[in-house]
Coordinates of C-alpha atoms and ligand atoms in Angstrom, one line a residue:
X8 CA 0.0 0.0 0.0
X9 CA 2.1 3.1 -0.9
X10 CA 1.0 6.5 -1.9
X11 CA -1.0 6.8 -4.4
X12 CA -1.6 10.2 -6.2
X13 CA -5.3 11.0 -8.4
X14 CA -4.5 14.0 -10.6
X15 CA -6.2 16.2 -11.9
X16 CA -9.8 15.2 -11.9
X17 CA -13.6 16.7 -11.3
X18 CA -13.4 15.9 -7.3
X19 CA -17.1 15.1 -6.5
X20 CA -17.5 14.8 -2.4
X21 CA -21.0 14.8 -1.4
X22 CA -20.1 15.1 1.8
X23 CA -18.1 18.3 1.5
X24 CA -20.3 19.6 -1.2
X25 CA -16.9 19.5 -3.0
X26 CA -17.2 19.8 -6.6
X27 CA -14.0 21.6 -8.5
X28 CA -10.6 20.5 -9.7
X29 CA -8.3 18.7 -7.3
X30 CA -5.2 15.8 -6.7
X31 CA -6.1 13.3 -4.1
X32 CA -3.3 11.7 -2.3
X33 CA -3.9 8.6 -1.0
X34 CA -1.3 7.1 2.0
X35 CA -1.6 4.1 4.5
X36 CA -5.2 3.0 2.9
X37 CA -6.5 6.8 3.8
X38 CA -7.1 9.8 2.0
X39 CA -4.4 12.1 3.4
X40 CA -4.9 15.7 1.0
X41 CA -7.1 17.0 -1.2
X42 CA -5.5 20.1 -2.9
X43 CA -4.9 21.9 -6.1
X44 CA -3.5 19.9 -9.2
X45 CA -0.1 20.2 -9.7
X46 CA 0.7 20.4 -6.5
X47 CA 4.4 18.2 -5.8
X48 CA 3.2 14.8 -3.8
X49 CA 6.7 13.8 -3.5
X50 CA 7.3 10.8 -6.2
X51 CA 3.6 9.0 -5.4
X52 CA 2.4 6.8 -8.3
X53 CA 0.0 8.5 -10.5
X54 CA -3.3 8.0 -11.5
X55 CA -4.4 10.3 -14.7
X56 CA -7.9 11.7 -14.2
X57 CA -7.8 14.3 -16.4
X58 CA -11.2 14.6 -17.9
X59 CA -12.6 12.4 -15.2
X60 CA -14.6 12.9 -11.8
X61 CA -12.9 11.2 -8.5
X62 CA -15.9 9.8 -6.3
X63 CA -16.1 8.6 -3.5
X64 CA -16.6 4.4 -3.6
X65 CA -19.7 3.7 -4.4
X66 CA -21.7 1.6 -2.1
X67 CA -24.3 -0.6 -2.9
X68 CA -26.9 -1.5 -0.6
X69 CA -28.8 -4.5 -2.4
X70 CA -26.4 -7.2 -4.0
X71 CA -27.5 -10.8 -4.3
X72 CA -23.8 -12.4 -3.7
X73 CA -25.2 -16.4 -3.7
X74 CA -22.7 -17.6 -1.4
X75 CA -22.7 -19.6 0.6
X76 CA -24.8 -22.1 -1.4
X77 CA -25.4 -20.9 -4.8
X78 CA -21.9 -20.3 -6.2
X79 CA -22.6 -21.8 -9.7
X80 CA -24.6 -18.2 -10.1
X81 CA -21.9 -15.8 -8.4
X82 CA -19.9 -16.1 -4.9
X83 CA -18.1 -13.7 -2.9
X84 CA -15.0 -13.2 -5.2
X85 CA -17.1 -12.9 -8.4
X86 CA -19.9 -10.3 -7.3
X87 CA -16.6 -8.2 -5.7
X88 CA -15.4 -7.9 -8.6
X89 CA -18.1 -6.8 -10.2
X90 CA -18.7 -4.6 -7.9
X91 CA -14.9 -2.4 -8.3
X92 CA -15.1 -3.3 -12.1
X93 CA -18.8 -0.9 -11.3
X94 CA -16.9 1.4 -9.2
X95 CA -18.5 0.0 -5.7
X96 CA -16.1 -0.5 -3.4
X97 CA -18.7 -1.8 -0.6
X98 CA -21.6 -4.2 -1.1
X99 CA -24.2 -4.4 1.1
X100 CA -25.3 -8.4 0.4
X101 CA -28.7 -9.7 1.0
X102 CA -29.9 -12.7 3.4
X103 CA -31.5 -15.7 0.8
X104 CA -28.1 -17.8 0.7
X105 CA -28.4 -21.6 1.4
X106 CA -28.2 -21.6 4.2
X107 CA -30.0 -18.3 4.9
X108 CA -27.9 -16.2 6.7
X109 CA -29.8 -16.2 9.8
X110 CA -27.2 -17.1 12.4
X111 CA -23.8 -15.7 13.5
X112 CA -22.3 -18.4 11.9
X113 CA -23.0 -17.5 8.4
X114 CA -22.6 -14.0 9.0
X115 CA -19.1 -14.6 9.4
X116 CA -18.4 -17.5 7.0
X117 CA -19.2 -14.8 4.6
X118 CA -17.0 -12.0 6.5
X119 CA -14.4 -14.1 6.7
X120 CA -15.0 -15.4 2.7
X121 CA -15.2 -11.7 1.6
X122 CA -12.0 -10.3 3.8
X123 CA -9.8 -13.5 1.7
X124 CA -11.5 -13.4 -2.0
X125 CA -13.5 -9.9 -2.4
X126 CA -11.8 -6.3 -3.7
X127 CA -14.9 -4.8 -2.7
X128 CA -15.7 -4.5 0.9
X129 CA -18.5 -6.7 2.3
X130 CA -21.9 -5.9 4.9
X131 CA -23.7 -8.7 5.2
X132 CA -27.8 -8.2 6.1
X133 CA -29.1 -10.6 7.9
X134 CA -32.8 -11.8 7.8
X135 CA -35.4 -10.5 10.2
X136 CA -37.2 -13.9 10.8
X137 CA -35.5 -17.5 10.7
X138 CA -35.5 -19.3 7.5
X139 CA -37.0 -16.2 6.1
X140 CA -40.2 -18.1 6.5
X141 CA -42.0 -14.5 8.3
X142 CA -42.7 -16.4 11.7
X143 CA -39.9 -16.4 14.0
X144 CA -37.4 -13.7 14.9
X145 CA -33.6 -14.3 14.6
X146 CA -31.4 -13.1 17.1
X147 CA -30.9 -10.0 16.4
X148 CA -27.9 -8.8 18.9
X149 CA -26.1 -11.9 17.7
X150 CA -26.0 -11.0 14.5
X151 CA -25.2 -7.6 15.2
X152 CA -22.3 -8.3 16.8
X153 CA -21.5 -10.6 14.1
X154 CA -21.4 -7.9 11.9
X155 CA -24.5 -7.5 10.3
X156 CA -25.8 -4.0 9.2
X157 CA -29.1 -4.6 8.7
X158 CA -32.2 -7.1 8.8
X159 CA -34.0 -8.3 5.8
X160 CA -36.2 -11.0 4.4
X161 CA -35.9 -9.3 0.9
X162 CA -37.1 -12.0 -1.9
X163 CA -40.2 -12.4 0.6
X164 CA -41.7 -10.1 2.2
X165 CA -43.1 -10.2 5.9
X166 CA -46.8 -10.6 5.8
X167 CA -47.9 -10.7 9.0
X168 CA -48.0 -7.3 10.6
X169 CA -47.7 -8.8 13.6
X170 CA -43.9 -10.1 13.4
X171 CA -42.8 -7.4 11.6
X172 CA -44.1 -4.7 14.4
X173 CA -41.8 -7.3 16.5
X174 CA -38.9 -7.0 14.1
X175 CA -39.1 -3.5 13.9
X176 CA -39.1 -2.7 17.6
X177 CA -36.0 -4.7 17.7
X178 CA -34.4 -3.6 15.3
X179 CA -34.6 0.0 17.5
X180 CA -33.0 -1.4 19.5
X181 CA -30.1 -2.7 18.4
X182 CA -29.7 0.4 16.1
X183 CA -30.0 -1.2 12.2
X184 CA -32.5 -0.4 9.6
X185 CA -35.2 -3.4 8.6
X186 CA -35.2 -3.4 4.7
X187 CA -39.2 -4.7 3.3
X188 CA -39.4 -6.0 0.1
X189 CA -42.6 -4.3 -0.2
X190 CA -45.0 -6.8 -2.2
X191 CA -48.4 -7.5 -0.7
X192 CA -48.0 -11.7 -1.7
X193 CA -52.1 -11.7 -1.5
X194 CA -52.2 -9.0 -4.2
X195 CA -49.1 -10.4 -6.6
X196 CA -50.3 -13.9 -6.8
X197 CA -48.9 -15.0 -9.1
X198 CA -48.3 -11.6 -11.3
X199 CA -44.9 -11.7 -13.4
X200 CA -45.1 -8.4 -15.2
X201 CA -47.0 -4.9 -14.3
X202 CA -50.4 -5.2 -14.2
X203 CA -52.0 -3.0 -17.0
X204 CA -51.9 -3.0 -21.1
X205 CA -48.5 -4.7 -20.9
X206 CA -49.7 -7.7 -19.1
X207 CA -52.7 -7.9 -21.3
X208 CA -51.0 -7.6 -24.5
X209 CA -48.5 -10.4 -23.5
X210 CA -51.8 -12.6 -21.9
X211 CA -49.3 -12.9 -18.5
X212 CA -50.4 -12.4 -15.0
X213 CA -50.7 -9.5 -14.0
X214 CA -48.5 -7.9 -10.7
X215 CA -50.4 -4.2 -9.8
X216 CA -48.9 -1.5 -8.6
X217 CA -50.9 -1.5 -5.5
X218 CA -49.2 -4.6 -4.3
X219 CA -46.5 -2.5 -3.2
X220 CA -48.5 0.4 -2.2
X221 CA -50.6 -1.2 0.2
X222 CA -47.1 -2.7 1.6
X223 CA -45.0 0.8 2.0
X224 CA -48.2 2.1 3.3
X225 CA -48.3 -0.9 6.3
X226 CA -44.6 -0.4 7.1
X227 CA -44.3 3.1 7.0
X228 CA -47.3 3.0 9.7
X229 CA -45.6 0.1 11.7
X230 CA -42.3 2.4 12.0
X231 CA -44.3 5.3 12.7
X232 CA -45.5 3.3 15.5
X233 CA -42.0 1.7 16.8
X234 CA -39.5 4.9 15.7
X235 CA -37.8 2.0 13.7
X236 CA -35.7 2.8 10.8
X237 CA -37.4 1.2 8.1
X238 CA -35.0 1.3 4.5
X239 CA -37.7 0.8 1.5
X240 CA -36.0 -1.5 -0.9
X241 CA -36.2 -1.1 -4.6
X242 CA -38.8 1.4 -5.0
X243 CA -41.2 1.0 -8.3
X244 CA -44.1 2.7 -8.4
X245 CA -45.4 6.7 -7.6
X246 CA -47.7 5.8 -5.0
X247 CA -45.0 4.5 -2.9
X248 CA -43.2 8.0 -3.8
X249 CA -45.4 9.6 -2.8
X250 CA -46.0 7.7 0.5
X251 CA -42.1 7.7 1.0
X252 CA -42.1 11.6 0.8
X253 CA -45.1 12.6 3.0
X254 CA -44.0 9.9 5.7
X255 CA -40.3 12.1 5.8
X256 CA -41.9 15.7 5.6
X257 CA -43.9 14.2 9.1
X258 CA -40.3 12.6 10.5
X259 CA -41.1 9.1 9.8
X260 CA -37.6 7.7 9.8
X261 CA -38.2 5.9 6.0
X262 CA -35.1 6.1 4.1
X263 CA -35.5 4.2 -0.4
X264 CA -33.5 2.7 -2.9
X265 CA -34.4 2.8 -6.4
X266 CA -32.3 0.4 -8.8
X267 CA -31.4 1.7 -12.2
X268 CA -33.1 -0.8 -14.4
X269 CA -36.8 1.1 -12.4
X270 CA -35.2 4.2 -13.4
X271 CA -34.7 3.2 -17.2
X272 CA -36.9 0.9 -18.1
X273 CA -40.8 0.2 -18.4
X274 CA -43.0 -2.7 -18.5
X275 CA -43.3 -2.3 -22.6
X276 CA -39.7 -3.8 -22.0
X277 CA -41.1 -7.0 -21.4
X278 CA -43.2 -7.3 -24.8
X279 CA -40.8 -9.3 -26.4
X280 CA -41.3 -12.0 -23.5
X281 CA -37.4 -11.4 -22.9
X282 CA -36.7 -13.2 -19.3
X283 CA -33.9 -10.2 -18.4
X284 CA -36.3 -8.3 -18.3
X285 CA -38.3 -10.1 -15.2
X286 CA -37.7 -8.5 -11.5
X287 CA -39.4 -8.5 -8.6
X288 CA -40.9 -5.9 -8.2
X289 CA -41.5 -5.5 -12.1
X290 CA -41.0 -3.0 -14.5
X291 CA -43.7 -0.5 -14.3
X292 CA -45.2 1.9 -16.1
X293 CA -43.9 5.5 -17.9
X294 CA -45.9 7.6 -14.9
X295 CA -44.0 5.1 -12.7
X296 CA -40.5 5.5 -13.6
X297 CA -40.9 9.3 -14.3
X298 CA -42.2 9.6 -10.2
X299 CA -39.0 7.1 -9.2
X300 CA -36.5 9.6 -11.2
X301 CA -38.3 12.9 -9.3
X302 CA -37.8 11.2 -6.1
X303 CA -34.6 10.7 -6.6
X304 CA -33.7 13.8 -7.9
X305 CA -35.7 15.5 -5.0
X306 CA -34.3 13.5 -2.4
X307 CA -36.8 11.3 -1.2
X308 CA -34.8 8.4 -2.2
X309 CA -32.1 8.3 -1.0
X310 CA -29.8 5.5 -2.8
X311 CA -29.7 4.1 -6.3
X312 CA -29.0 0.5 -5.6
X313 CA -28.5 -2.4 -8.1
X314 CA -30.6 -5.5 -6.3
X315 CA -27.6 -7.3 -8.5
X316 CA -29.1 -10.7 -8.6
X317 CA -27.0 -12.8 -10.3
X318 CA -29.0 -16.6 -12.3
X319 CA -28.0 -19.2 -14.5
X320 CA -28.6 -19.5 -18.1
X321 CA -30.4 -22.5 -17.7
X322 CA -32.4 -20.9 -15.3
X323 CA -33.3 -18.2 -17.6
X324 CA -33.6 -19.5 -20.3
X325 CA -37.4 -21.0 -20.0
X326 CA -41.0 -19.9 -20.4
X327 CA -41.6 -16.2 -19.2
X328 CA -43.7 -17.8 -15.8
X329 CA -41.1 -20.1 -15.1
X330 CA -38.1 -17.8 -15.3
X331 CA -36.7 -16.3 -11.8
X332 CA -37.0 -12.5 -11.4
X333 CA -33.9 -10.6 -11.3
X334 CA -31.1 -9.4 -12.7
X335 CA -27.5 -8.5 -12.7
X336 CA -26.4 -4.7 -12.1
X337 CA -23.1 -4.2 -10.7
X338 CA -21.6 -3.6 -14.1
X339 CA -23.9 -1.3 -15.7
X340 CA -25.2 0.8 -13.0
X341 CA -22.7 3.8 -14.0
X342 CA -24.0 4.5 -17.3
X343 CA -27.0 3.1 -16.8
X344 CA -27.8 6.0 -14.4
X345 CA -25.9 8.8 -15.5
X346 CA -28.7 8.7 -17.9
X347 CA -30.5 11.2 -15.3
X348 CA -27.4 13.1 -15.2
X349 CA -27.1 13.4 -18.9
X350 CA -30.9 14.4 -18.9
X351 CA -30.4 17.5 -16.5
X352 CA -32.2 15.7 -13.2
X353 CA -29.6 15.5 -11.1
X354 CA -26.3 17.6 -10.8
X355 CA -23.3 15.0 -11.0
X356 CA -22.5 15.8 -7.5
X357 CA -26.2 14.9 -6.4
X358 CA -25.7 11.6 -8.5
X359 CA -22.2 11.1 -6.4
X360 CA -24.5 11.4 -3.4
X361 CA -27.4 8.6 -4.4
X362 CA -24.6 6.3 -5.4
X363 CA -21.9 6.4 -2.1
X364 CA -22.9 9.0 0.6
X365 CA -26.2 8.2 0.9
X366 CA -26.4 4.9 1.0
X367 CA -23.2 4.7 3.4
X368 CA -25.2 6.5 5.9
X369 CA -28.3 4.7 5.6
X370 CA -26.2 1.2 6.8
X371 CA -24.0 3.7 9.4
X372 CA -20.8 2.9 8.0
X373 CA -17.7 4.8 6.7
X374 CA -18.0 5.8 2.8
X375 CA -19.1 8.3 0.6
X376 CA -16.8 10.8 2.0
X377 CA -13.3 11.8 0.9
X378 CA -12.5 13.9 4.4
X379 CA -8.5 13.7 4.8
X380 CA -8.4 10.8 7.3
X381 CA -11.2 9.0 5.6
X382 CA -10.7 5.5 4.4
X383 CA -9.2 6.0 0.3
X384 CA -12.4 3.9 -0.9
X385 CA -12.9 6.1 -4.2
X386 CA -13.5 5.6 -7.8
X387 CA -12.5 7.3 -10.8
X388 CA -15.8 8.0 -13.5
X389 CA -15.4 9.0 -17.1
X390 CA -18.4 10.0 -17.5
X391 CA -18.1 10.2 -21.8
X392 CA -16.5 6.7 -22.0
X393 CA -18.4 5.2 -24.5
X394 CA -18.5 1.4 -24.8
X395 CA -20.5 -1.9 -25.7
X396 CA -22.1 -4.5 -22.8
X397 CA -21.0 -7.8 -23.1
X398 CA -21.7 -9.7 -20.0
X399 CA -19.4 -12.4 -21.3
X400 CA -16.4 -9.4 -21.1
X401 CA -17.3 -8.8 -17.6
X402 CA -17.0 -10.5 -13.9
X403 CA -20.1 -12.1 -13.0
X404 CA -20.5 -15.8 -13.5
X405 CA -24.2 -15.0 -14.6
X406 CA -25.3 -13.3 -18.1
X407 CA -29.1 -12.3 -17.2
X408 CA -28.6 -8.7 -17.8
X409 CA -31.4 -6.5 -19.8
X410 CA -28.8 -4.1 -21.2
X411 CA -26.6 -7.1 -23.6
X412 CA -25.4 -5.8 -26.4
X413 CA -26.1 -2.3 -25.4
X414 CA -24.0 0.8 -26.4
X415 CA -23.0 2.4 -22.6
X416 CA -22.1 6.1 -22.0
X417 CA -19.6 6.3 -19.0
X418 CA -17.8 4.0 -17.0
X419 CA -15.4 3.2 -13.7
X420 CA -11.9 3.5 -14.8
X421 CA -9.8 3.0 -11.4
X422 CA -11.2 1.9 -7.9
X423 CA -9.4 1.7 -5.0
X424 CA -10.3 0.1 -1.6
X425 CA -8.6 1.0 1.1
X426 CA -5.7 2.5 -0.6
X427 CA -5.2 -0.1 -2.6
X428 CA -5.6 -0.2 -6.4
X429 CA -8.2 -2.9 -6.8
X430 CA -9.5 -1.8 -10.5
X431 CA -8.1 -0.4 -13.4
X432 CA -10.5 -0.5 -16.8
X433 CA -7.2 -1.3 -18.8
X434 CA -5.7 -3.9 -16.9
X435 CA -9.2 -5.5 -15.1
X436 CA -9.3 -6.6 -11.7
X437 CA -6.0 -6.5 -9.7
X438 CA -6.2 -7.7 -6.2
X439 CA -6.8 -9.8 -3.9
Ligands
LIG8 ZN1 -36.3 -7.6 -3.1

């Protein structure tokens, strides 16, 4: 780990409200000066970034990581790669592993996996009830001493009020945010794509908006009730918006995440029965994804996040209804986004914020700053790079992506974690 010097890029600090020309010198895995280019660092390596903005790391605070148990789809190594390759230098990774991390023990099989194999930094979430199954409470303070930063049965969703009023009031106190897949099960059914023309035209079950609607609207009353921190995953449709943002303006303590593809993509997406283009929740409508891209913009939500969820080709590749939802992120996130940059919706630096400072305070962990004695997790974006997807070019054992063959604007040249120089877009992934 020696010194590292990033010159002469657009420094973007959220957390300074930085935005203007600067060299960031990087010494004993921390930043250690942020100054005017040119400035003599005393022999440190270089890093060119003229033309390009220095970031904090990103952090992303929904990644499906499949291990332990599911490593034929991605494991720890793989999805950290993906993850610098993206320009996230922390993932926050999600509960449905086989086995379900639900005990101490998996949380820190996967600590311990992710501190041997993964560049990126690892937060594991654990799940709120045992086995996922919505009934039984884990043990919380366990698992927060294990190192867990939050509590999640994301891929289900908890439908009996009564057990997550239980989880939520614990989850006060032990001080982490419970993330709710918000989907009312009783009103999805068995709904694959939005409910509306889409799902008539393709003659698919529909899932309706209201599905997550009613749900937001339970659990934003259930931590109104408890003074929990309740994190809204994957936000799809305007009425949860619009819940989101009155629940705030009255000091509910909601935070949101919105992943890119609900940002870019509608249901009319899915009329070519592609199976990349299946999630959970689905891709909704135009008036949907315009309200998801205001709330971002005005701060309501607070994180863009990737719900990365890595599956087999053999998996995917079956009839629409049979096909698992989800898809991988980690890789196209940056230009995927910078879409609402490019558009005039959000300043760069506000964009900075959604992707690292945000969501690093949502989980209460370091990141999304680069204050001098911070830890030197950044990334460097050019934000004009101009390239072609190919899942096959990239780091995740999985191909289910809807953006293959896609012409991208922008991308993550250099990421380093911890003062080391993890990434580099010319020479691919370089440590561990
Ligand atoms: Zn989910």
């Amino acid at each position: 780990m020696g010194r590292i010097c990033i010159r002469g890029g657009r420094v973007l600090d959220p957390s300074a409200e930085r935005d203007e020309l600067a060299d960031v010198l990087v010494e004993g895995g921390r930043i250690v000066a942020v100054g005017p280019p040119g400035a003599d660092t005393g022999g440190a390596e270089g890093v060119d970034a003229s033309g390009c903005w220095v970031a904090p790391g990103f952090v992303d605070l929904h990644v499906h990581l499949r291990e332990p148990g599911q490593e034929y789809k991605e494991d720890i190594a793989s999805g950290g790669r993906c993850g610098v390759a993206g320009g996230f230098t922390a993932l926050v990774c999600m509960a449905n592993t086989q086995p379900v991390n639900d005990d101490p023990s998996v949380t820190e099989y996967i600590l311990d996996r992710a501190r041997q194999e993964s560049p990126a930094r690892v937060y594991p979430v654990a799940a709120a009830t045992r086995g996922l199954a919505g009934e039984v409470m884990t043990e919380m303070s366990a698992l927060v001493e294990a190192g867990v930063v939050a509590f999640s049965d994301d891929g289900r969703t908890i439908m009996d009020s009564g057990v997550m009023r239980r989880v939520l009031e614990y989850s006060g106190l032990v001080r982490v945010p419970i993330i709710t897949h918000a989907e009312d099960r009783t009103l999805v059914r068995e709904g694959v794509v939005n409910e509306g023309p889409v799902s008539t035209r393709l003659g698919l079950p529909g899932n309706p908006a209201v599905a997550e609607v009613v749900h937001v609207a339970r659990d934003i009353t259930l931590a109104e009730l408890t003074g929990a921190h309740l994190h809204v995953a994957h936000v799809s449709t305007a009425g949860a918006v619009e819940l989101i943002r009155a629940a705030r303006e009255r000091g509910v303590h909601v935070t949101a995440e919105v992943t890119p593809h609900h940002l870019a993509l509608t249901d009319e997406a899915t009329l070519g029965y592609d199976t990349n283009t299946k999630m959970a929740p689905p891709l909704r409508s135009q008036r949907d994804v315009d309200a998801c891209r205001a709330g971002l913009a005005d701060g309501t939500i607070d994180a863009i996040a990737t719900d990365h969820a890595p599956h087999a080709v053999h998996e995917k590749d079956v009839e629409f209804t049979a096909a698992p939802p989800g898809v991988i992120g980690l890789e196209t996130a940056v230009p995927v986004t910078l879409d609402l940059v490019r558009a005039g919706e959000l300043a760069p630096l506000e964009w900075v914020r959604r992707l690292s400072t945000g969501p690093a305070r949502i989980i209460g962990r370091p990141g999304g700053s680069l204050a001098v004695g911070a830890p030197a997790d950044l990334t460097v974006i050019d934000p004009e790079r101009r390239w072609v997807y190919d899942p096959a070019k990239g780091f995740s054992k999985s191909r289910n992506s809807p953006w293959i063959g896609r012409e991208m604007i922008g991308r993550a040249m250099v990421t380093l974690v911890g003062g080391t120089l993890v990434y580099d877009a010319h020479r691919g992934v370089l440590a561990p």
